[in-house]
Tab-separated table of C-alpha atoms in Angstrom:
chain	number	residue	atom	x	y	z
A	12	MET	CA	-1.522	35.656	21.101
A	13	ASN	CA	-2.207	38.190	23.683
A	14	SER	CA	-1.036	36.964	26.986
A	15	ASP	CA	-3.936	38.337	29.077
A	16	THR	CA	-6.460	36.667	26.551
A	17	THR	CA	-8.008	33.293	27.155
A	18	ILE	CA	-9.314	31.771	23.964
A	19	THR	CA	-12.239	29.737	24.386
A	20	ALA	CA	-14.608	27.713	22.147
A	21	SER	CA	-17.502	30.207	22.521
A	22	SER	CA	-15.102	33.307	21.713
A	23	LEU	CA	-13.697	31.345	18.593
A	24	TYR	CA	-17.435	30.803	17.524
A	25	GLU	CA	-18.361	34.324	18.130
A	26	ARG	CA	-15.568	35.838	16.214
A	27	ALA	CA	-15.796	33.197	13.374
A	28	LEU	CA	-19.557	33.712	13.069
A	29	GLY	CA	-19.142	37.465	13.295
A	30	ALA	CA	-16.597	37.174	10.285
A	31	TYR	CA	-19.161	35.195	8.372
A	32	LEU	CA	-22.401	37.004	9.258
A	33	GLY	CA	-20.566	40.335	8.821
A	34	PHE	CA	-19.319	39.225	5.215
A	35	ALA	CA	-22.997	38.465	4.190
A	36	CYS	CA	-24.284	41.540	5.976
A	37	GLY	CA	-21.399	43.586	3.970
A	38	ASP	CA	-22.447	42.040	0.707
A	39	ALA	CA	-26.213	42.665	1.219
A	40	LEU	CA	-25.564	46.285	2.309
A	41	GLY	CA	-23.258	47.085	-0.537
A	42	ALA	CA	-25.213	45.413	-3.454
A	43	THR	CA	-27.435	48.405	-3.523
A	44	LEU	CA	-24.596	50.633	-4.304
A	45	GLU	CA	-22.347	48.563	-6.802
A	46	PHE	CA	-21.272	50.367	-9.702
A	47	MET	CA	-22.142	53.952	-8.152
A	48	THR	CA	-19.917	56.762	-7.281
A	49	PRO	CA	-19.684	58.195	-3.755
A	50	GLU	CA	-21.197	61.252	-5.352
A	51	GLN	CA	-23.977	59.541	-6.850
A	52	ILE	CA	-24.593	57.589	-3.492
A	53	HIS	CA	-24.697	60.847	-1.437
A	54	GLU	CA	-27.078	62.166	-3.897
A	55	THR	CA	-29.489	59.315	-3.939
A	56	TYR	CA	-29.128	58.018	-0.459
A	57	GLY	CA	-27.384	60.543	1.749
A	58	LEU	CA	-25.528	57.743	3.801
A	59	HIS	CA	-26.605	54.356	2.985
A	60	LYS	CA	-26.720	52.325	6.240
A	61	ASP	CA	-29.736	49.852	5.791
A	62	ILE	CA	-29.834	46.631	4.003
A	63	THR	CA	-32.763	47.564	1.438
A	64	GLY	CA	-32.036	45.546	-1.621
A	65	GLY	CA	-32.403	47.293	-4.943
A	66	GLY	CA	-29.461	48.623	-6.829
A	67	TRP	CA	-28.486	47.548	-10.273
A	68	LEU	CA	-29.609	43.909	-9.767
A	69	GLY	CA	-32.836	44.863	-8.165
A	70	LEU	CA	-32.197	42.525	-5.323
A	71	PRO	CA	-35.138	42.061	-2.820
A	72	GLN	CA	-34.205	43.195	0.508
A	73	GLY	CA	-31.799	40.784	2.424
A	74	HIS	CA	-30.618	38.999	-0.456
A	75	VAL	CA	-26.888	38.639	-1.290
A	76	THR	CA	-24.740	38.382	-4.581
A	77	ASP	CA	-22.517	35.872	-5.768
A	78	ALA	CA	-19.846	36.764	-3.154
A	79	THR	CA	-21.842	34.986	-0.387
A	80	GLU	CA	-23.433	32.544	-2.623
A	81	MET	CA	-20.277	31.357	-3.607
A	82	THR	CA	-18.742	31.505	-0.251
A	83	ILE	CA	-21.737	29.306	1.007
A	84	THR	CA	-21.273	26.826	-1.765
A	85	LEU	CA	-17.372	26.413	-1.091
A	86	SER	CA	-18.510	26.088	2.528
A	87	GLN	CA	-20.905	23.097	1.682
A	88	ALA	CA	-18.391	21.599	-0.558
A	89	ILE	CA	-15.574	21.290	2.350
A	90	ILE	CA	-18.283	20.205	4.892
A	91	ASP	CA	-19.816	17.375	2.556
A	92	ALA	CA	-16.008	16.136	1.466
A	93	GLN	CA	-15.169	16.546	5.289
A	94	GLY	CA	-12.077	18.240	4.255
A	95	TRP	CA	-10.764	19.823	1.017
A	96	ASP	CA	-10.966	18.430	-2.355
A	97	ILE	CA	-10.869	20.888	-5.201
A	98	LYS	CA	-12.877	18.570	-7.545
A	99	VAL	CA	-15.769	18.506	-5.295
A	100	VAL	CA	-15.589	22.065	-4.957
A	101	ALA	CA	-15.556	22.591	-8.788
A	102	ASP	CA	-18.666	20.250	-8.892
A	103	TYR	CA	-20.422	22.314	-6.385
A	104	PHE	CA	-19.810	25.581	-8.487
A	105	VAL	CA	-21.243	23.922	-11.806
A	106	VAL	CA	-24.285	23.075	-9.913
A	107	TRP	CA	-24.587	26.607	-8.405
A	108	LEU	CA	-24.098	28.004	-12.167
A	109	SER	CA	-26.853	25.739	-13.243
A	110	LYS	CA	-29.269	27.700	-10.723
A	111	HIS	CA	-28.887	30.758	-13.092
A	112	PRO	CA	-27.311	33.004	-10.103
A	113	THR	CA	-28.300	36.744	-10.309
A	114	ASP	CA	-24.701	38.084	-10.472
A	115	ILE	CA	-21.569	36.332	-11.718
A	116	SER	CA	-18.237	37.806	-12.833
A	117	GLU	CA	-16.843	37.000	-16.260
A	118	ALA	CA	-13.657	35.316	-14.699
A	119	VAL	CA	-15.732	32.950	-12.564
A	120	LEU	CA	-18.123	32.153	-15.566
A	121	ARG	CA	-15.021	31.435	-17.692
A	122	GLY	CA	-13.546	29.141	-14.951
A	123	ILE	CA	-16.729	26.913	-14.263
A	124	ARG	CA	-17.309	26.521	-18.035
A	125	ARG	CA	-13.711	25.507	-18.549
A	126	TYR	CA	-14.026	22.964	-15.953
A	127	LYS	CA	-17.342	21.859	-17.319
A	128	ASN	CA	-16.042	21.554	-20.848
A	129	THR	CA	-12.336	20.295	-20.340
A	130	GLY	CA	-12.279	18.993	-16.621
A	131	ASP	CA	-9.227	21.310	-15.985
A	132	LEU	CA	-9.173	22.531	-12.433
A	133	MET	CA	-6.848	25.563	-13.115
A	134	ALA	CA	-7.126	28.585	-15.016
A	135	PRO	CA	-4.170	29.622	-17.253
A	136	TYR	CA	-2.010	32.063	-15.603
A	137	ASP	CA	-2.926	35.727	-16.484
A	138	ASP	CA	-1.085	38.922	-15.397
A	139	HIS	CA	-4.131	40.882	-16.066
A	140	ASP	CA	-6.622	38.863	-13.959
A	141	ALA	CA	-6.015	40.314	-10.919
A	142	GLY	CA	-9.640	40.659	-9.583
A	143	ASN	CA	-10.748	40.168	-6.343
A	144	GLY	CA	-13.198	37.145	-6.934
A	145	ALA	CA	-10.957	34.680	-5.759
A	146	CYS	CA	-10.002	36.635	-2.606
A	147	SER	CA	-13.738	37.007	-1.800
A	148	ARG	CA	-13.940	33.239	-1.110
A	149	ILE	CA	-11.130	32.721	1.337
A	150	LEU	CA	-13.239	32.501	4.509
A	151	PRO	CA	-14.159	29.139	4.209
A	152	LEU	CA	-10.682	27.877	4.009
A	153	ALA	CA	-9.588	30.337	6.835
A	154	LEU	CA	-12.000	28.514	9.136
A	155	ILE	CA	-11.120	25.021	8.430
A	156	CYS	CA	-7.640	25.979	8.619
A	157	LEU	CA	-7.768	28.000	11.635
A	158	TYR	CA	-4.756	26.134	13.026
A	159	GLN	CA	-3.068	24.953	9.939
A	160	ASP	CA	-0.891	27.378	7.907
A	161	GLU	CA	0.667	24.924	5.455
A	162	ALA	CA	-2.670	23.420	4.399
A	163	PHE	CA	-4.159	26.806	4.166
A	164	GLU	CA	-1.572	28.245	1.699
A	165	SER	CA	-1.793	25.066	-0.564
A	166	TRP	CA	-5.671	24.954	-0.404
A	167	LEU	CA	-5.793	28.468	-1.059
A	168	CYS	CA	-3.772	28.420	-4.264
A	169	GLU	CA	-5.979	25.601	-5.615
A	170	GLN	CA	-9.327	27.578	-4.718
A	171	ASN	CA	-7.871	30.700	-6.352
A	172	HIS	CA	-6.398	29.219	-9.456
A	173	PHE	CA	-9.751	27.435	-10.234
A	174	THR	CA	-10.875	31.002	-11.487
A	175	HIS	CA	-8.107	33.619	-10.935
A	176	HIS	CA	-4.651	32.422	-11.653
A	177	ASN	CA	-2.624	35.529	-10.751
A	178	SER	CA	0.161	35.925	-8.300
A	179	LEU	CA	-0.922	39.594	-7.175
A	180	SER	CA	-4.463	37.926	-6.227
A	181	ASP	CA	-2.638	34.992	-4.546
A	182	ARG	CA	-0.569	37.133	-2.377
A	183	ALA	CA	-3.340	39.437	-1.256
A	184	SER	CA	-5.828	36.526	-0.616
A	185	GLN	CA	-2.908	34.696	1.552
A	186	MET	CA	-2.379	37.968	3.643
A	187	LEU	CA	-6.054	38.536	3.919
A	188	GLY	CA	-6.589	35.009	4.873
A	189	TYR	CA	-3.844	34.993	7.604
A	190	LEU	CA	-5.336	38.203	8.911
A	191	VAL	CA	-8.771	36.894	9.431
A	192	LYS	CA	-7.277	33.686	11.173
A	193	HIS	CA	-5.306	36.020	13.607
A	194	LEU	CA	-8.204	38.220	14.304
A	195	ILE	CA	-10.489	35.129	15.129
A	196	ARG	CA	-7.975	33.718	17.323
A	197	GLN	CA	-7.478	37.270	18.956
A	198	GLU	CA	-3.922	37.715	18.324
A	199	THR	CA	-3.876	41.422	17.745
A	200	ASP	CA	-0.388	41.896	17.533
A	201	LEU	CA	0.078	39.181	14.924
A	202	ALA	CA	-2.720	40.660	12.523
A	203	GLU	CA	-0.959	44.092	12.615
A	204	GLU	CA	2.361	42.432	12.003
A	205	THR	CA	0.857	40.390	9.116
A	206	ILE	CA	-0.356	43.537	7.578
A	207	ALA	CA	2.851	45.590	8.036
A	208	GLU	CA	4.983	42.726	6.662
A	209	PHE	CA	2.680	42.522	3.672
A	210	ILE	CA	2.695	46.293	2.748
A	211	GLY	CA	6.509	45.868	3.224
A	212	LYS	CA	6.801	43.381	0.531
A	213	GLU	CA	3.999	44.786	-1.511
A	214	PRO	CA	4.172	48.519	-1.358
A	215	GLN	CA	1.776	48.906	-4.179
A	216	PHE	CA	-0.981	47.889	-1.665
A	217	ALA	CA	-0.223	50.728	0.684
A	218	PHE	CA	-3.332	52.144	2.063
A	219	SER	CA	-2.171	55.285	3.932
A	220	PRO	CA	-2.670	57.781	2.510
A	221	TYR	CA	-5.714	56.264	1.095
A	222	PRO	CA	-6.042	56.492	-2.665
A	223	GLY	CA	-9.904	56.270	-2.608
A	224	HIS	CA	-10.655	53.810	-5.189
A	225	SER	CA	-13.008	50.946	-4.496
A	226	SER	CA	-12.918	48.604	-7.544
A	227	GLY	CA	-12.838	44.772	-8.262
A	228	TYR	CA	-9.024	45.448	-9.017
A	229	ILE	CA	-7.383	43.468	-5.988
A	230	VAL	CA	-5.105	46.433	-5.082
A	231	ASP	CA	-8.149	48.825	-4.708
A	232	THR	CA	-9.922	46.168	-2.833
A	233	ILE	CA	-7.320	45.547	-0.250
A	234	GLN	CA	-6.477	49.218	-0.064
A	235	THR	CA	-10.011	50.032	0.628
A	236	VAL	CA	-10.625	47.159	3.194
A	237	LEU	CA	-7.649	47.899	5.235
A	238	HIS	CA	-8.045	51.700	5.127
A	239	PHE	CA	-11.645	51.431	6.918
A	240	PHE	CA	-10.747	48.619	9.039
A	241	HIS	CA	-7.747	50.909	10.478
A	242	THR	CA	-9.680	54.155	10.633
A	243	THR	CA	-13.231	53.025	12.292
A	244	ASN	CA	-13.876	51.840	15.813
A	245	SER	CA	-17.040	49.668	15.081
A	246	LEU	CA	-18.151	46.999	12.702
A	247	GLU	CA	-21.207	49.245	11.638
A	248	ASP	CA	-18.923	52.003	10.723
A	249	CYS	CA	-16.244	49.880	8.974
A	250	ILE	CA	-18.826	48.256	6.538
A	251	THR	CA	-20.891	51.304	6.261
A	252	LYS	CA	-18.015	53.520	5.190
A	253	THR	CA	-16.738	50.819	2.961
A	254	VAL	CA	-19.656	50.444	0.866
A	255	ASN	CA	-20.407	54.021	0.389
A	256	MET	CA	-17.525	54.500	-1.430
A	257	GLY	CA	-19.399	52.486	-4.159
A	258	GLY	CA	-17.471	50.836	-6.932
A	259	ASP	CA	-17.535	46.880	-5.935
A	260	ALA	CA	-19.274	47.790	-3.094
A	261	ASN	CA	-20.832	44.319	-2.535
A	262	THR	CA	-17.540	42.618	-2.431
A	263	VAL	CA	-15.494	45.137	-0.816
A	264	GLY	CA	-18.158	45.483	1.640
A	265	ALA	CA	-18.142	41.724	2.254
A	266	LEU	CA	-14.470	41.521	2.874
A	267	ALA	CA	-14.528	44.699	5.137
A	268	GLY	CA	-17.423	42.846	7.042
A	269	MET	CA	-15.473	39.662	7.324
A	270	LEU	CA	-12.511	41.399	8.962
A	271	ALA	CA	-14.614	43.619	11.306
A	272	GLY	CA	-16.680	40.575	12.150
A	273	ALA	CA	-13.398	38.730	12.980
A	274	LYS	CA	-12.257	41.481	15.141
A	275	TYR	CA	-15.439	42.668	16.924
A	276	GLY	CA	-17.490	39.573	17.083
A	277	VAL	CA	-21.088	38.641	16.068
A	278	GLY	CA	-22.625	40.654	18.897
A	279	ALA	CA	-21.294	43.870	17.270
A	280	ILE	CA	-23.443	43.320	14.100
A	281	PRO	CA	-26.362	45.789	14.334
A	282	GLU	CA	-29.519	43.982	15.025
A	283	ARG	CA	-31.472	45.673	12.335
A	284	TRP	CA	-29.103	44.106	9.953
A	285	LEU	CA	-29.554	40.819	11.155
A	286	LYS	CA	-33.218	41.186	11.040
A	287	GLN	CA	-32.986	42.550	7.376
A	288	LEU	CA	-30.646	39.755	6.067
A	289	ASP	CA	-32.238	36.751	4.555
A	290	PRO	CA	-33.042	34.585	7.421
A	291	ASP	CA	-32.281	31.322	5.366
A	292	ILE	CA	-28.756	32.768	4.619
A	293	SER	CA	-28.412	33.482	8.240
A	294	GLU	CA	-29.345	30.026	9.554
A	295	LEU	CA	-27.316	28.449	6.900
A	296	ILE	CA	-24.164	30.424	7.933
A	297	LYS	CA	-24.564	29.647	11.618
A	298	LYS	CA	-24.794	25.813	10.758
A	299	GLN	CA	-21.819	26.036	8.534
A	300	THR	CA	-19.817	28.110	11.042
A	301	THR	CA	-20.097	25.374	13.742
A	302	THR	CA	-19.302	22.453	11.371
A	303	LEU	CA	-16.257	24.220	9.913
A	304	LEU	CA	-14.869	25.012	13.204
A	305	SER	CA	-15.264	21.371	14.137
A	306	LEU	CA	-13.526	20.353	11.069
A	307	ALA	CA	-10.633	22.745	11.833
A	308	GLU	CA	-10.301	20.824	15.275
A	309	LYS	CA	-10.227	17.479	13.609
A	310	LEU	CA	-7.537	18.853	11.105
A	311	ALA	CA	-5.557	19.907	14.047
A	312	GLU	CA	-5.644	16.535	15.906
A	313	GLN	CA	-4.760	14.743	12.704
A	314	ASN	CA	-1.740	17.166	11.880
A	315	PRO	CA	-0.507	18.600	15.323
């Protein structure tokens, strides 16, 4: 932790809420551009920098995709269980699916249906199932485990393996989770050490020079998120430049927003984005953030 930084409850909340709302804004901004190429985006929008809805899903302005919906669902499962219970999480995902979400990946659909049909909470291991879907749901676990690393790693694997049982996905998710925890706690040096150590062990994720691919493949996702996180100086630039790469723009934009929000805080989110985002989503995120941080404190007291 930086020696000249005093970590207060308000500063933790500002960064935790920044991470969560940044995630939702990145999702809503990027949804418009999903599956487009950078060239198509430039031709159609110039630089896409406002939450307008539309895209291949035809979303109303301010609406989010499965990335935020599943994160909210996971958060609520944790809150209602007053801690971690993978079966509660699975049951909440079943309810979410029953509401006919606008967008859902094949891996997630397969995982929820498997649980409904067999009660099995773990997908079979698959070397080829290295999508970013599990990684996109790590924020609630990072928040409730803000001070608990052992529980974080264990629960993260359970969460991931419900839909994506893949070691590459696990390692990337763990790194990104630790990174957001360090950023929220303002541990700048540890954040950079986390990235450097990860790239040292997993050189396929190296992002400099940036390969330029923004897809749902976990390697492309992490490279894009880390590249724009490191080459921009504001939350708005980080998210905007990320989503304008197209591809899996909603999920990759959400994860970039999560990191940028954790680094810069909620005050760095453009006011116009907060006004453009679905107000019901914003209010729910604020309530969930407060409760998850409270649960993190309780967990820390129970397991000092």
